[in-house]
mmCIF file of C-alpha atoms in Angstrom:
data_model
loop_
_atom_site.group_PDB
_atom_site.id
_atom_site.type_symbol
_atom_site.label_atom_id
_atom_site.label_comp_id
_atom_site.label_asym_id
_atom_site.label_seq_id
_atom_site.Cartn_x
_atom_site.Cartn_y
_atom_site.Cartn_z
ATOM 1 C CA UNK A 1 30.241 45.837 119.762
ATOM 2 C CA UNK A 2 32.973 47.762 121.773
ATOM 3 C CA UNK A 3 36.571 46.333 121.621
ATOM 4 C CA UNK A 4 40.044 47.516 122.036
ATOM 5 C CA UNK A 5 42.452 47.039 119.806
ATOM 6 C CA UNK A 6 44.205 43.680 121.271
ATOM 7 C CA UNK A 7 40.516 42.019 121.269
ATOM 8 C CA UNK A 8 39.995 42.699 117.755
ATOM 9 C CA UNK A 9 42.676 41.368 116.530
ATOM 10 C CA UNK A 10 42.472 38.534 113.849
ATOM 11 C CA UNK A 11 38.720 39.162 112.937
ATOM 12 C CA UNK A 12 37.678 41.090 109.524
ATOM 13 C CA UNK A 13 35.948 43.489 111.310
ATOM 14 C CA UNK A 14 36.487 47.459 110.471
ATOM 15 C CA UNK A 15 36.310 49.902 113.554
ATOM 16 C CA UNK A 16 33.462 52.425 112.639
ATOM 17 C CA UNK A 17 32.203 49.942 109.893
ATOM 18 C CA UNK A 18 31.531 46.611 112.074
ATOM 19 C CA UNK A 19 32.638 48.124 115.693
ATOM 20 C CA UNK A 20 33.817 50.649 117.771
ATOM 21 C CA UNK A 21 37.077 50.337 119.032
ATOM 22 C CA UNK A 22 38.918 51.819 121.987
ATOM 23 C CA UNK A 23 41.536 51.426 124.053
ATOM 24 C CA UNK A 24 41.490 53.060 126.952
ATOM 25 C CA UNK A 25 38.927 53.240 129.931
ATOM 26 C CA UNK A 26 37.764 56.799 129.212
ATOM 27 C CA UNK A 27 37.221 56.064 125.388
ATOM 28 C CA UNK A 28 36.113 52.759 126.208
ATOM 29 C CA UNK A 29 33.486 54.211 128.486
ATOM 30 C CA UNK A 30 32.701 57.137 126.299
ATOM 31 C CA UNK A 31 31.810 54.163 123.134
ATOM 32 C CA UNK A 32 29.608 52.333 124.817
ATOM 33 C CA UNK A 33 27.270 55.638 125.981
ATOM 34 C CA UNK A 34 27.237 56.986 122.459
ATOM 35 C CA UNK A 35 26.141 53.481 120.959
ATOM 36 C CA UNK A 36 23.536 53.854 124.306
ATOM 37 C CA UNK A 37 22.564 57.295 122.441
ATOM 38 C CA UNK A 38 22.793 56.588 119.024
ATOM 39 C CA UNK A 39 19.989 54.162 117.745
ATOM 40 C CA UNK A 40 20.671 54.884 114.170
ATOM 41 C CA UNK A 41 25.001 53.828 114.961
ATOM 42 C CA UNK A 42 23.409 50.775 116.985
ATOM 43 C CA UNK A 43 21.110 49.541 114.036
ATOM 44 C CA UNK A 44 24.113 50.404 111.195
ATOM 45 C CA UNK A 45 26.925 48.571 113.517
ATOM 46 C CA UNK A 46 24.809 45.445 114.358
ATOM 47 C CA UNK A 47 23.465 45.087 110.911
ATOM 48 C CA UNK A 48 27.547 45.346 109.710
ATOM 49 C CA UNK A 49 28.797 42.833 111.843
ATOM 50 C CA UNK A 50 25.417 39.944 111.338
ATOM 51 C CA UNK A 51 26.891 40.103 107.718
ATOM 52 C CA UNK A 52 30.056 39.650 108.630
ATOM 53 C CA UNK A 53 29.452 37.142 111.000
ATOM 54 C CA UNK A 54 27.681 35.238 108.209
ATOM 55 C CA UNK A 55 29.910 35.744 106.010
ATOM 56 C CA UNK A 56 33.258 34.834 107.379
ATOM 57 C CA UNK A 57 32.370 33.100 111.215
ATOM 58 C CA UNK A 58 28.991 30.578 110.914
ATOM 59 C CA UNK A 59 29.870 26.721 109.794
ATOM 60 C CA UNK A 60 28.628 27.580 106.439
ATOM 61 C CA UNK A 61 31.558 30.093 105.988
ATOM 62 C CA UNK A 62 34.071 27.221 107.510
ATOM 63 C CA UNK A 63 33.295 24.930 104.602
ATOM 64 C CA UNK A 64 33.988 27.434 102.637
ATOM 65 C CA UNK A 65 37.187 28.167 103.364
ATOM 66 C CA UNK A 66 37.400 24.484 103.508
ATOM 67 C CA UNK A 67 36.391 24.078 100.138
ATOM 68 C CA UNK A 68 38.525 26.762 99.181
ATOM 69 C CA UNK A 69 36.701 29.737 98.407
ATOM 70 C CA UNK A 70 38.170 32.870 100.104
ATOM 71 C CA UNK A 71 36.432 35.484 102.123
ATOM 72 C CA UNK A 72 33.899 37.437 101.063
ATOM 73 C CA UNK A 73 34.882 41.015 100.592
ATOM 74 C CA UNK A 74 32.868 43.351 103.126
#
């Protein structure tokens, strides 16, 4: 995922770990190009993003929060 800072606000995601953050057109294009060129980075971000999604943004995660559990540290 490539997002702007505003687009990533409120997510429990970390730039460089779960996604790339770019706030200008040139930086956004460069980040997308980088992901197209670097399969290892693409795989790393995808894996970490999937773990974050499963821990924080699924129905099971929502039920855990309702039951008083906190977000898991990622």
